[in-house]
Coordinates of C-alpha atoms in Angstrom, one line a residue:
Chain A
M264 CA 0.0 0.0 0.0
A265 CA 1.3 3.4 -0.9
L266 CA 2.5 5.6 2.0
P267 CA -0.2 8.1 3.0
K268 CA 0.5 11.7 2.4
R269 CA 0.4 12.4 6.1
I270 CA 3.3 10.1 6.9
I271 CA 5.4 11.5 4.0
K272 CA 4.8 15.1 5.3
E273 CA 5.6 14.2 8.9
T274 CA 8.8 12.5 7.9
E275 CA 9.8 15.4 5.7
R276 CA 9.3 17.9 8.5
L277 CA 11.1 15.7 11.0
M278 CA 14.1 15.7 8.7
A279 CA 14.0 19.4 7.8
E280 CA 13.2 20.8 11.2
P281 CA 14.3 18.3 13.8
V282 CA 13.2 18.8 17.4
P283 CA 16.2 19.7 19.6
G284 CA 17.3 16.7 21.5
I285 CA 15.2 14.2 19.4
S286 CA 15.9 12.4 16.2
A287 CA 13.7 10.0 14.2
V288 CA 15.0 8.4 11.1
P289 CA 12.8 6.0 9.0
H290 CA 14.2 2.7 7.7
E291 CA 14.8 2.7 4.0
D292 CA 13.1 -0.6 3.4
N293 CA 10.1 0.3 5.7
L294 CA 9.1 3.9 5.9
R295 CA 6.7 3.2 8.7
Y296 CA 9.6 2.0 11.0
F297 CA 11.7 4.7 12.7
D298 CA 14.9 4.6 14.7
V299 CA 14.5 7.2 17.4
K300 CA 17.0 8.8 19.7
I301 CA 16.0 11.0 22.7
H302 CA 18.4 13.0 24.8
G303 CA 17.7 12.8 28.5
P304 CA 16.3 16.2 29.7
S305 CA 18.7 18.5 31.6
Q306 CA 18.3 18.5 35.3
S307 CA 16.8 15.0 35.3
P308 CA 18.6 11.8 36.3
Y309 CA 18.7 11.0 32.5
E310 CA 20.7 14.0 31.6
G311 CA 23.7 13.2 29.4
G312 CA 22.1 10.0 28.2
V313 CA 21.0 9.2 24.7
F314 CA 18.1 6.7 24.6
K315 CA 17.3 4.6 21.6
L316 CA 13.7 3.7 20.8
E317 CA 11.9 2.0 18.0
L318 CA 8.7 3.5 16.6
F319 CA 6.2 1.9 14.2
L320 CA 3.3 3.4 12.5
P321 CA 0.5 0.9 12.1
D322 CA -1.6 0.6 9.0
D323 CA -4.5 2.7 10.4
Y324 CA -2.2 5.5 11.7
P325 CA -3.1 8.2 12.6
M326 CA -6.4 6.7 13.7
T327 CA -4.4 4.5 16.0
P328 CA -1.3 5.6 17.9
P329 CA 2.2 4.7 16.9
K330 CA 3.8 1.8 18.7
I331 CA 6.8 2.9 20.6
R332 CA 9.3 1.1 22.8
F333 CA 12.6 1.9 24.5
L334 CA 15.5 -0.2 23.2
T335 CA 18.0 1.3 25.7
K336 CA 17.6 0.0 29.3
I337 CA 16.2 2.7 31.5
Y338 CA 15.3 2.9 35.2
H339 CA 12.0 4.8 35.2
P340 CA 8.7 4.1 37.0
N341 CA 6.6 4.4 33.8
I342 CA 8.8 2.3 31.6
D343 CA 9.1 -1.5 32.1
K344 CA 11.9 -4.0 31.5
L345 CA 10.8 -4.6 27.9
G346 CA 10.9 -0.8 27.2
R347 CA 7.1 -0.4 27.1
I348 CA 5.9 3.0 28.0
C349 CA 3.0 3.9 30.2
L350 CA 1.8 7.2 28.7
D351 CA -1.9 8.1 28.3
V352 CA -1.5 9.8 24.9
L353 CA -0.1 6.5 23.6
K354 CA -3.2 4.7 24.6
S355 CA -6.6 5.9 25.6
N356 CA -5.8 9.6 25.1
W357 CA -4.4 9.3 21.6
S358 CA -5.8 11.7 19.1
P359 CA -5.2 11.6 15.3
A360 CA -4.1 15.2 15.5
L361 CA -1.1 14.2 17.5
Q362 CA 2.1 13.4 15.6
I363 CA 5.4 11.6 15.8
R364 CA 7.1 14.8 16.9
T365 CA 4.5 15.7 19.6
I366 CA 4.5 12.1 20.9
L367 CA 8.3 12.0 21.2
L368 CA 8.3 15.3 23.0
S369 CA 5.8 13.8 25.4
I370 CA 8.1 10.9 26.0
Q371 CA 11.0 13.3 26.6
A372 CA 8.9 15.2 29.1
L373 CA 8.0 11.9 30.8
L374 CA 11.7 11.4 31.4
G375 CA 11.8 14.8 33.1
A376 CA 8.7 14.1 35.2
P377 CA 8.5 10.5 36.3
N378 CA 5.0 9.6 37.7
P379 CA 5.4 6.8 40.3
D380 CA 1.6 7.0 41.1
D381 CA 0.8 5.5 37.7
P382 CA 3.4 2.9 37.4
L383 CA 4.2 0.3 34.7
A384 CA 7.3 -1.0 36.3
N385 CA 5.9 -1.8 39.8
D386 CA 9.2 -2.5 41.5
V387 CA 10.8 0.7 40.2
A388 CA 7.8 2.7 41.3
Q389 CA 8.0 1.2 44.7
D390 CA 11.6 2.2 45.0
W391 CA 10.8 5.6 43.8
K392 CA 8.1 6.0 46.5
T393 CA 10.1 4.6 49.4
D394 CA 13.4 6.2 48.7
E395 CA 13.3 8.8 45.9
K396 CA 16.9 9.9 46.4
A397 CA 18.2 6.4 46.0
A398 CA 16.0 5.7 43.0
I399 CA 17.2 8.8 41.3
Q400 CA 20.7 7.8 41.9
T401 CA 20.0 4.4 40.4
A402 CA 18.4 6.1 37.4
R403 CA 21.6 8.2 37.0
D404 CA 23.8 5.1 37.3
W405 CA 21.8 3.3 34.6
T406 CA 22.0 6.3 32.4
S407 CA 25.8 6.4 32.4
K408 CA 26.0 2.6 32.2
Y409 CA 23.5 2.0 29.3
A410 CA 22.8 5.3 27.7
A411 CA 26.2 6.8 27.2
P412 CA 26.4 8.6 23.9
E413 CA 28.4 6.8 21.2
Chain B
M42 CA 43.6 45.4 12.6
K43 CA 42.2 48.3 14.6
F44 CA 38.4 48.4 14.9
A45 CA 38.4 52.0 13.7
H46 CA 39.9 50.9 10.4
L47 CA 37.8 47.9 10.0
Y48 CA 34.7 50.0 10.7
Q49 CA 35.5 52.6 8.1
E50 CA 36.3 49.9 5.6
S51 CA 33.0 48.0 6.0
L52 CA 31.1 51.3 5.8
Q53 CA 32.8 52.0 2.5
K54 CA 32.7 48.6 0.8
D55 CA 29.3 47.2 1.8
G56 CA 27.5 49.5 -0.7
F57 CA 25.7 51.7 1.8
P58 CA 24.3 55.0 0.3
P59 CA 26.4 58.0 1.1
D60 CA 23.8 59.6 3.3
W61 CA 23.8 56.4 5.4
V62 CA 27.5 56.5 5.8
A63 CA 27.3 60.1 6.8
S64 CA 24.8 59.2 9.5
A65 CA 26.8 56.3 10.9
I66 CA 28.3 56.5 14.4
S67 CA 31.6 58.3 13.9
Y68 CA 33.9 56.0 15.9
R69 CA 37.0 58.1 15.3
Q70 CA 35.6 61.4 16.5
L71 CA 34.2 59.7 19.6
K72 CA 37.5 58.1 20.3
K73 CA 39.2 61.4 20.2
C74 CA 36.6 62.8 22.6
I75 CA 37.4 60.0 25.0
K76 CA 40.9 61.2 25.1
R77 CA 39.7 64.6 26.2
V78 CA 37.5 63.0 28.9
E79 CA 40.5 61.1 30.1
T80 CA 42.7 64.1 30.3
E81 CA 40.1 66.1 32.1
L82 CA 39.5 63.4 34.7
S83 CA 43.3 62.9 35.3
S84 CA 43.7 66.6 35.8
M85 CA 41.3 66.3 38.7
G86 CA 43.1 63.3 40.1
L87 CA 40.4 60.9 39.0
D88 CA 42.2 58.7 36.4
A89 CA 40.9 55.2 35.7
D90 CA 43.3 53.5 38.1
T91 CA 42.3 55.7 41.0
L92 CA 38.6 55.1 40.3
N93 CA 39.1 51.4 39.9
L94 CA 40.9 51.3 43.2
L95 CA 38.0 53.0 44.9
L96 CA 35.5 50.6 43.4
K97 CA 37.6 47.7 44.4
S98 CA 37.9 48.8 48.1
V99 CA 34.2 49.1 48.3
E100 CA 33.7 45.7 46.8
E101 CA 36.0 44.2 49.4
Q102 CA 33.9 45.7 52.1
H103 CA 30.8 44.3 50.5
T104 CA 32.2 40.8 50.7
K105 CA 33.0 41.3 54.3
H106 CA 29.6 42.6 55.2
D107 CA 27.9 40.4 52.7
A108 CA 24.6 39.6 54.4
Q109 CA 24.0 43.2 55.6
V110 CA 24.3 44.9 52.3
D111 CA 20.9 45.8 51.0
E112 CA 21.3 49.0 49.0
E113 CA 24.4 48.3 47.0
E114 CA 24.0 51.4 44.8
D115 CA 24.1 53.7 47.8
E116 CA 27.4 52.4 49.0
K117 CA 29.5 53.3 46.0
P118 CA 31.9 56.1 46.7
F119 CA 30.9 57.7 43.4
R120 CA 28.2 57.4 40.8
Y121 CA 28.0 58.2 37.2
Q122 CA 24.5 58.8 36.0
F123 CA 22.5 60.2 33.2
R124 CA 19.9 62.9 33.8
S125 CA 17.3 63.6 31.2
Q126 CA 16.9 67.1 29.9
D127 CA 13.8 68.1 28.0
L128 CA 14.9 69.2 24.6
N129 CA 11.7 70.9 23.6
N130 CA 12.4 73.6 26.2
E131 CA 15.7 74.5 24.6
N132 CA 15.7 73.7 21.0
G133 CA 12.0 74.2 20.4
D134 CA 10.5 72.7 17.3
K135 CA 13.8 71.9 15.6
E136 CA 14.3 68.5 17.0
Q137 CA 10.6 67.5 17.0
G138 CA 9.8 64.4 15.0
T139 CA 12.9 62.5 15.9
S140 CA 12.4 59.6 18.2
N141 CA 14.7 60.9 20.9
G142 CA 12.8 63.7 22.4
A143 CA 14.7 63.9 25.6
R144 CA 18.4 64.1 25.9
F145 CA 20.5 62.8 28.7
L146 CA 23.4 64.6 30.3
P147 CA 26.0 62.6 32.2
K148 CA 26.7 63.6 35.8
L149 CA 29.6 62.4 38.0
L150 CA 28.6 62.3 41.7
F151 CA 30.9 61.8 44.6
A152 CA 30.0 61.0 48.1
V153 CA 31.0 63.6 50.7
D154 CA 30.2 63.9 54.4
E155 CA 27.0 65.7 54.8
E156 CA 28.1 68.0 57.5
T157 CA 31.6 68.9 56.5
G158 CA 31.6 68.4 52.8
E159 CA 34.7 66.3 53.0
P160 CA 35.0 63.5 50.5
L161 CA 34.7 60.1 52.1
D162 CA 37.5 58.3 50.5
A163 CA 41.1 58.1 51.6
S164 CA 42.7 57.0 48.4
L165 CA 42.2 60.3 46.7
T166 CA 45.0 62.8 46.6
P167 CA 44.8 65.8 48.9
E168 CA 44.4 68.2 46.0
T169 CA 41.4 66.3 44.7
K170 CA 39.9 66.2 48.1
R171 CA 40.3 69.8 48.6
E172 CA 38.6 70.5 45.3
F173 CA 35.7 68.3 46.2
H174 CA 35.4 70.1 49.5
V175 CA 35.1 73.4 47.7
L176 CA 32.6 71.9 45.3
A177 CA 30.5 70.5 48.1
L178 CA 30.4 73.8 50.0
S179 CA 29.4 75.7 46.9
Q180 CA 26.7 73.2 46.1
Q181 CA 25.4 73.3 49.7
L182 CA 21.9 74.2 48.6
T183 CA 21.3 71.9 45.7
D184 CA 20.9 68.3 45.2
V185 CA 20.8 67.2 48.8
R186 CA 20.6 63.5 49.3
I187 CA 20.9 61.7 52.5
L188 CA 22.4 58.3 52.1
D189 CA 24.0 55.8 54.3
I190 CA 27.5 54.6 53.6
T191 CA 29.5 51.9 55.2
D192 CA 32.1 52.9 57.7
D193 CA 34.4 50.2 58.9
P194 CA 37.0 51.1 61.4
A195 CA 39.9 50.6 59.1
R196 CA 38.5 53.2 56.7
R197 CA 37.5 55.5 59.5
S198 CA 41.0 55.7 60.9
S199 CA 42.2 56.9 57.5
F200 CA 39.8 59.8 57.6
V201 CA 40.7 61.1 61.0
G202 CA 43.2 63.5 59.7
S203 CA 40.8 65.5 57.7
F204 CA 37.9 65.0 59.9
D205 CA 36.8 67.7 62.3
S206 CA 33.4 66.5 63.4
A207 CA 34.3 62.9 64.0
T208 CA 32.8 62.9 67.5
S209 CA 29.5 64.3 66.5
D210 CA 29.4 61.6 63.9
M211 CA 30.1 58.9 66.4
S212 CA 27.2 59.9 68.5
D213 CA 25.1 60.0 65.4
A214 CA 26.0 56.4 64.8
E215 CA 25.2 55.5 68.3
K216 CA 21.8 56.9 68.1
R217 CA 21.0 54.3 65.4
P218 CA 22.8 51.2 66.4
H219 CA 20.5 49.0 64.4
R220 CA 21.6 50.6 61.1
R221 CA 25.2 49.6 61.4
H222 CA 27.9 52.2 61.8
S223 CA 26.6 54.7 59.3
R224 CA 27.1 58.3 58.6
P225 CA 24.9 60.7 56.6
V226 CA 26.4 61.3 53.2
R227 CA 25.4 63.4 50.3
M228 CA 26.4 63.3 46.7
V229 CA 28.2 66.2 45.1
E230 CA 28.4 66.8 41.4
V231 CA 31.8 67.0 39.9
P232 CA 31.6 69.2 36.8
L233 CA 33.0 67.8 33.7
T234 CA 32.6 69.2 30.2
S235 CA 34.3 66.8 27.8
D236 CA 32.0 63.9 28.8
S237 CA 28.9 66.0 28.0
E238 CA 30.5 66.6 24.7
F239 CA 31.1 62.9 24.2
F240 CA 27.5 61.9 25.0
G241 CA 26.1 64.9 23.2
M242 CA 27.9 63.8 20.1
L243 CA 26.8 60.2 20.6
Q244 CA 23.2 61.1 21.1
D245 CA 23.2 63.4 18.1
Q246 CA 24.5 60.6 16.0
L247 CA 21.9 58.2 17.4
S248 CA 19.1 60.6 16.6
G249 CA 20.5 61.0 13.2
L250 CA 20.3 57.3 12.8
A251 CA 16.8 57.3 14.2
K252 CA 15.8 59.8 11.6
L253 CA 17.3 57.8 8.8
Q254 CA 15.7 54.7 10.1
A255 CA 12.3 56.4 10.2
E256 CA 12.7 57.5 6.6
Q257 CA 13.7 54.0 5.5
N258 CA 10.7 52.6 7.3
V259 CA 8.3 54.9 5.6
K260 CA 9.9 54.2 2.2
M261 CA 9.7 50.4 2.7
E262 CA 6.2 50.6 4.1
S263 CA 4.9 52.2 1.0
E264 CA 6.8 49.8 -1.1
V265 CA 5.1 46.9 0.7
K266 CA 1.7 48.5 0.0
E267 CA 2.4 49.0 -3.7
L268 CA 3.6 45.5 -4.0
G269 CA 0.5 44.3 -2.3
Q270 CA -1.7 46.0 -5.0
L271 CA 0.4 44.5 -7.7
V272 CA 0.2 41.0 -6.3
T273 CA -3.5 41.3 -5.7
K274 CA -3.9 42.1 -9.3
V275 CA -1.8 39.3 -10.8
T276 CA -3.3 36.6 -8.5
D277 CA -7.0 37.5 -8.7
P278 CA -8.7 34.2 -9.2
S279 CA -11.8 35.8 -10.7
Q280 CA -10.0 36.3 -13.9
G281 CA -10.1 32.6 -14.7
K282 CA -7.4 30.2 -14.0
K283 CA -5.6 30.6 -17.4
K284 CA -5.1 34.3 -16.7
N285 CA -3.7 34.6 -13.2
D286 CA -0.5 33.7 -11.4
L287 CA -2.1 32.5 -8.2
A288 CA -0.3 29.1 -8.1
Q289 CA 3.1 30.7 -8.9
W290 CA 2.8 33.3 -6.2
R291 CA 1.6 30.7 -3.7
K292 CA 4.8 28.7 -4.4
I293 CA 7.0 31.8 -4.2
F294 CA 5.5 32.8 -0.8
E295 CA 5.7 29.3 0.5
L296 CA 9.4 29.2 -0.5
Y297 CA 9.9 32.6 1.1
L298 CA 8.4 31.4 4.4
E299 CA 10.4 28.2 4.3
S300 CA 13.6 30.2 3.8
R301 CA 12.9 32.1 7.0
V302 CA 15.1 34.9 5.8
F303 CA 15.0 37.3 8.8
F304 CA 13.3 35.3 11.5
S305 CA 13.0 31.6 12.3
T306 CA 10.2 29.8 14.0
N307 CA 12.1 26.5 14.2
E308 CA 12.6 25.0 17.6
Q309 CA 16.3 24.7 16.9
D310 CA 17.1 28.3 15.9
H311 CA 14.1 30.5 16.7
G312 CA 14.2 34.3 16.8
A313 CA 15.7 37.0 14.7
H314 CA 18.7 36.4 12.5
D315 CA 21.7 38.6 12.2
S316 CA 22.6 40.1 8.9
E317 CA 25.0 37.4 8.0
K318 CA 22.5 34.6 8.4
A319 CA 19.7 36.7 6.7
E320 CA 22.0 37.2 3.7
K321 CA 22.6 33.5 3.5
N322 CA 19.0 32.6 3.7
L323 CA 18.0 35.3 1.2
R324 CA 20.6 33.9 -1.3
R325 CA 19.2 30.4 -0.8
F326 CA 15.7 31.8 -1.5
S327 CA 16.8 33.3 -4.8
E328 CA 18.6 30.2 -5.8
E329 CA 15.6 28.1 -5.1
L330 CA 13.4 30.4 -7.2
E331 CA 15.9 29.9 -10.0
N332 CA 15.9 26.1 -9.5
Q333 CA 12.2 25.8 -9.6
K334 CA 12.1 28.1 -12.7
L335 CA 9.6 30.3 -10.9
L336 CA 11.0 33.4 -12.5
T337 CA 10.0 32.4 -16.0
K338 CA 6.6 30.7 -15.5
F339 CA 4.5 33.8 -15.2
K340 CA 1.4 34.3 -17.4
K341 CA 1.3 38.0 -16.5
P342 CA 4.1 40.3 -17.3
E343 CA 3.5 42.4 -14.2
S344 CA 4.3 39.3 -12.1
K345 CA 7.9 39.5 -13.2
E346 CA 8.1 43.1 -12.1
A347 CA 6.5 42.3 -8.8
L348 CA 8.9 39.5 -8.1
D349 CA 11.9 41.8 -8.9
R350 CA 10.5 44.4 -6.5
F351 CA 9.8 41.8 -3.8
I352 CA 13.4 40.7 -4.0
S353 CA 14.9 44.2 -4.0
L354 CA 12.7 45.0 -1.0
N355 CA 14.2 42.1 0.8
L356 CA 17.7 43.3 -0.1
E357 CA 16.8 46.6 1.3
I358 CA 15.7 45.2 4.6
L359 CA 18.9 43.2 4.6
Q360 CA 21.0 46.4 4.0
N361 CA 19.2 48.1 6.9
L362 CA 19.9 45.2 9.1
R363 CA 23.5 45.2 8.2
F364 CA 23.8 48.9 8.8
Q365 CA 22.2 48.5 12.2
D366 CA 24.5 45.6 13.1
I367 CA 27.6 47.6 12.2
N368 CA 26.5 50.7 14.1
R369 CA 25.6 48.6 17.1
L370 CA 29.0 47.1 17.1
A371 CA 30.6 50.6 16.9
M372 CA 28.6 51.9 19.8
A373 CA 29.4 48.8 22.0
K374 CA 33.1 49.3 21.1
I375 CA 33.2 53.0 21.8
L376 CA 31.4 52.6 25.2
K377 CA 33.8 49.8 26.1
K378 CA 36.7 52.0 25.3
F379 CA 35.2 54.8 27.3
D380 CA 35.0 52.5 30.3
K381 CA 38.5 51.2 29.9
R382 CA 39.9 54.7 29.9
T383 CA 37.7 56.2 32.7
A384 CA 36.3 53.4 34.9
L385 CA 32.9 55.1 34.9
G386 CA 30.9 52.0 33.8
V387 CA 28.8 53.5 31.0
K388 CA 28.6 50.3 29.0
K389 CA 25.9 49.1 31.3
T390 CA 24.2 52.4 32.3
F391 CA 24.1 54.4 29.0
P392 CA 22.1 51.9 26.8
S393 CA 19.6 51.4 29.6
T394 CA 19.2 55.1 30.0
I395 CA 18.2 55.8 26.4
H396 CA 15.4 53.2 26.4
T397 CA 14.8 53.0 22.7
S398 CA 17.6 53.6 20.3
P399 CA 17.8 53.1 16.6
L400 CA 20.2 50.3 17.3
T401 CA 17.7 48.2 19.2
T402 CA 14.4 48.9 17.4
S403 CA 14.6 46.8 14.3
V404 CA 13.4 48.1 11.0
A405 CA 13.7 44.5 9.7
K406 CA 11.3 43.4 12.3
A407 CA 8.7 46.1 11.5
I408 CA 8.8 45.5 7.8
C409 CA 8.8 41.8 8.1
Y410 CA 5.8 42.0 10.3
Q411 CA 4.1 44.2 7.7
L412 CA 5.1 41.7 5.0
S413 CA 3.6 38.8 6.8
T414 CA 0.4 40.7 7.7
E415 CA -0.2 42.6 4.5
L416 CA 1.6 41.1 1.6
L417 CA 1.8 37.3 2.2
P418 CA -1.9 36.9 3.1
I419 CA -3.0 38.2 -0.2
V420 CA -2.4 34.7 -1.4
P421 CA -4.0 32.3 1.1
A422 CA -1.5 29.7 2.2
L423 CA -2.4 26.0 1.9
D424 CA -1.0 25.4 5.3
D425 CA -3.8 27.3 6.9
Y426 CA -6.4 25.1 5.3
L427 CA -5.1 21.6 6.0
C428 CA -7.0 18.9 7.7
P429 CA -5.1 18.2 11.0
V430 CA -5.6 14.5 10.5
C431 CA -4.6 13.7 6.9
F432 CA -2.5 16.9 6.3
S433 CA -4.1 17.6 2.9
I434 CA -6.6 20.3 2.1
S435 CA -9.7 19.9 4.4
Y436 CA -12.1 19.5 1.5
K437 CA -15.0 19.2 1.8
P438 CA -14.7 21.0 5.1
I439 CA -16.8 19.8 8.1
R440 CA -17.1 22.3 10.9
L441 CA -17.7 20.5 14.2
L442 CA -19.7 22.0 17.0
C443 CA -16.4 23.0 18.6
N444 CA -15.6 25.0 15.5
H445 CA -12.7 22.7 14.5
I446 CA -12.5 21.8 10.8
F447 CA -11.7 18.4 9.3
C448 CA -12.0 17.0 5.8
I449 CA -15.1 15.0 5.2
R450 CA -13.1 11.8 4.5
C451 CA -11.3 11.9 7.9
L452 CA -14.6 12.6 9.6
V453 CA -16.2 9.6 8.0
I454 CA -13.3 7.4 9.2
M455 CA -13.6 8.7 12.7
Q456 CA -17.3 8.1 12.8
R457 CA -16.9 4.6 11.5
A458 CA -14.4 4.0 14.3
R459 CA -17.0 5.4 16.7
E460 CA -14.5 7.9 17.9
N461 CA -16.6 10.7 19.4
H462 CA -13.8 13.0 20.5
C463 CA -12.6 15.9 18.4
P464 CA -8.9 15.3 17.7
L465 CA -8.0 18.8 18.6
C466 CA -10.1 19.6 21.7
R467 CA -11.4 16.2 22.8
G468 CA -14.9 17.6 22.8
E469 CA -17.6 14.9 22.3
V470 CA -18.9 16.2 19.0
V471 CA -17.8 13.9 16.2
M472 CA -20.7 11.4 16.2
Q473 CA -23.4 14.1 16.0
A474 CA -21.9 15.7 12.8
D475 CA -23.8 15.3 9.6
S476 CA -24.3 17.1 6.3
R477 CA -25.4 20.2 8.1
N478 CA -21.9 20.6 9.3
L479 CA -20.5 21.1 5.8
D480 CA -19.2 24.7 5.7
Q481 CA -20.6 26.0 2.5
D482 CA -18.9 29.4 2.6
L483 CA -15.6 27.7 3.1
I484 CA -16.3 25.3 0.3
E485 CA -16.7 28.2 -2.1
Y486 CA -13.7 30.0 -0.7
M487 CA -11.5 26.9 -1.2
K488 CA -12.8 26.3 -4.7
K489 CA -11.9 29.9 -5.6
W490 CA -8.4 30.1 -4.0
F491 CA -7.3 26.5 -4.2
P492 CA -8.8 25.1 -7.5
K493 CA -6.0 22.6 -8.2
E494 CA -5.8 21.3 -4.6
V495 CA -9.6 21.0 -4.3
R496 CA -9.8 19.0 -7.6
S497 CA -7.2 16.5 -6.6
K498 CA -8.6 16.1 -3.1
Q499 CA -12.1 15.6 -4.5
H500 CA -10.7 12.9 -6.8
E501 CA -9.0 11.2 -3.9
N502 CA -12.1 11.3 -1.8
E503 CA -14.2 9.8 -4.5
R504 CA -11.7 7.0 -5.1
A505 CA -11.5 6.2 -1.3
A506 CA -15.3 6.2 -1.1
A507 CA -15.5 3.8 -4.0
R508 CA -12.9 1.6 -2.5
D509 CA -15.0 1.4 0.6
E510 CA -18.0 0.4 -1.4
F511 CA -16.5 -2.0 -3.9
G512 CA -13.4 -3.3 -2.1
E513 CA -9.6 -2.7 -2.2
N514 CA -9.3 -3.6 -5.9
Y515 CA -11.7 -1.0 -7.1
D516 CA -9.3 1.3 -8.8
K517 CA -7.4 -1.6 -10.4
C518 CA -10.4 -2.5 -12.4
V519 CA -10.3 -1.6 -16.0
L520 CA -13.5 -0.8 -17.9
M521 CA -13.7 -2.7 -21.1

């Protein structure tokens, strides 16, 4: 099936005017599959890290949200071991007016504002609630261990 | 190379008109004037080294008292300020119409003891002190300001020699123990002439620049207006599609906006561009016009003329921007030099005194704003009429109860998916939409201004609808 105009336009704009701290490059053999890199926000435990994600646009995109997963290991209460992300706009609050760039910005914001009250990774959220300081340190350690820029 | 030389050179070679060059900040003259200020100050024993030393000793005290310092300004041994003077009283109508109505005169103030008129600082030479003393006495009746100044024991001991009323002062301090050892102080003006000359010259030049800028502004404004009439004429869709250049001009303006010549709205480099960047972007815009052969595709001969004028208007804005950049640099450099030679710290105080200057108000900004509000909207941009879901023209347009507009095709898809929330505001309005939500006025408007886009979208919609009805392979069928 031909690539919808919308996906072509989004891709063009992502290339021409990238969002600072975020890159998304489509695979040549599958233009619905993107390699994504997100820089950890400053003043967060993820600062200095570069996180890799994969992003896939399903056939009925934008009526359904893109499928996104972290490939880089990350210690975060809303991201589980498999890299799945708990974010409302990726699920029930998706709107077809949202775009790849807005969703990636939301994910970057989620790194800056972890929400342990709505956890996906239960153990991490528990750590976060019982000893936030230690949890943040662990997040920092993981960042330098797994998300060091190449 | 010296800045003075570089400055002259770029004024000459960058192709500025002679009357611009004549209005530019005359760096050399101002530099000579600084020399006179320097000489005058030294003759009073107030050379840069002495003043710097004074400032430094106060700073050291501040670090000692750190927490207690609340009014830093008042504790300085001297101040250099600008006082506004209403020009209209003196020069009458002559200067009216320029943007700088009021002029500012510089004023050097020294702290002296309120009662005795003795200068409060020990590191001045006896002659200088004596002079100040005389000044203070002669200015007894004017400009009285009561201020508190720090008085640590080390400094006090150095005053004792020239201090008659030390005892009365002590008791004064005792009366107000909560205010730290303090002593009433007042500021006395030290008359200088060469600095008034310097700032007078600088302000004359600034108002000259402001006048030039205002003239340029008027000129370019009327150019934008004329261009607007021209573009309106050549793009008028009511002449029939064979006889107008609507599509060409849409493409030109799209390219222009994409080139972001003078301003950027990108997340990465938003804000105003300097002249160098603007020049680069403008060149890219011209090249792109060439590449897409937009210069030769016109149906109307006036279009070519309009495009030439549009480009030269942009070059003019660029030239204004350049001239402003170079003058701004000259002013920053000359103030820096002034400070280096005198330690009076005008680089910070002078620009904030003259609130608006021709160096900070941007002609480029004003004209670009006019371009984007008066000229570019003559040709409606496709970007303003896109469906936020499929990113193509929202034809036929459905206006939901929340006033958000989507193309009919995307609305049908949403309704089929039983998605009741408006994609933009999440209002529960999608399912109740029907043919009454078609915006008839907008349909007519789109047909008029986007004939090509509307036709191709209509075709797409029909094909998609047919696919829905007859299955995926519908458009692969061939009628025999």
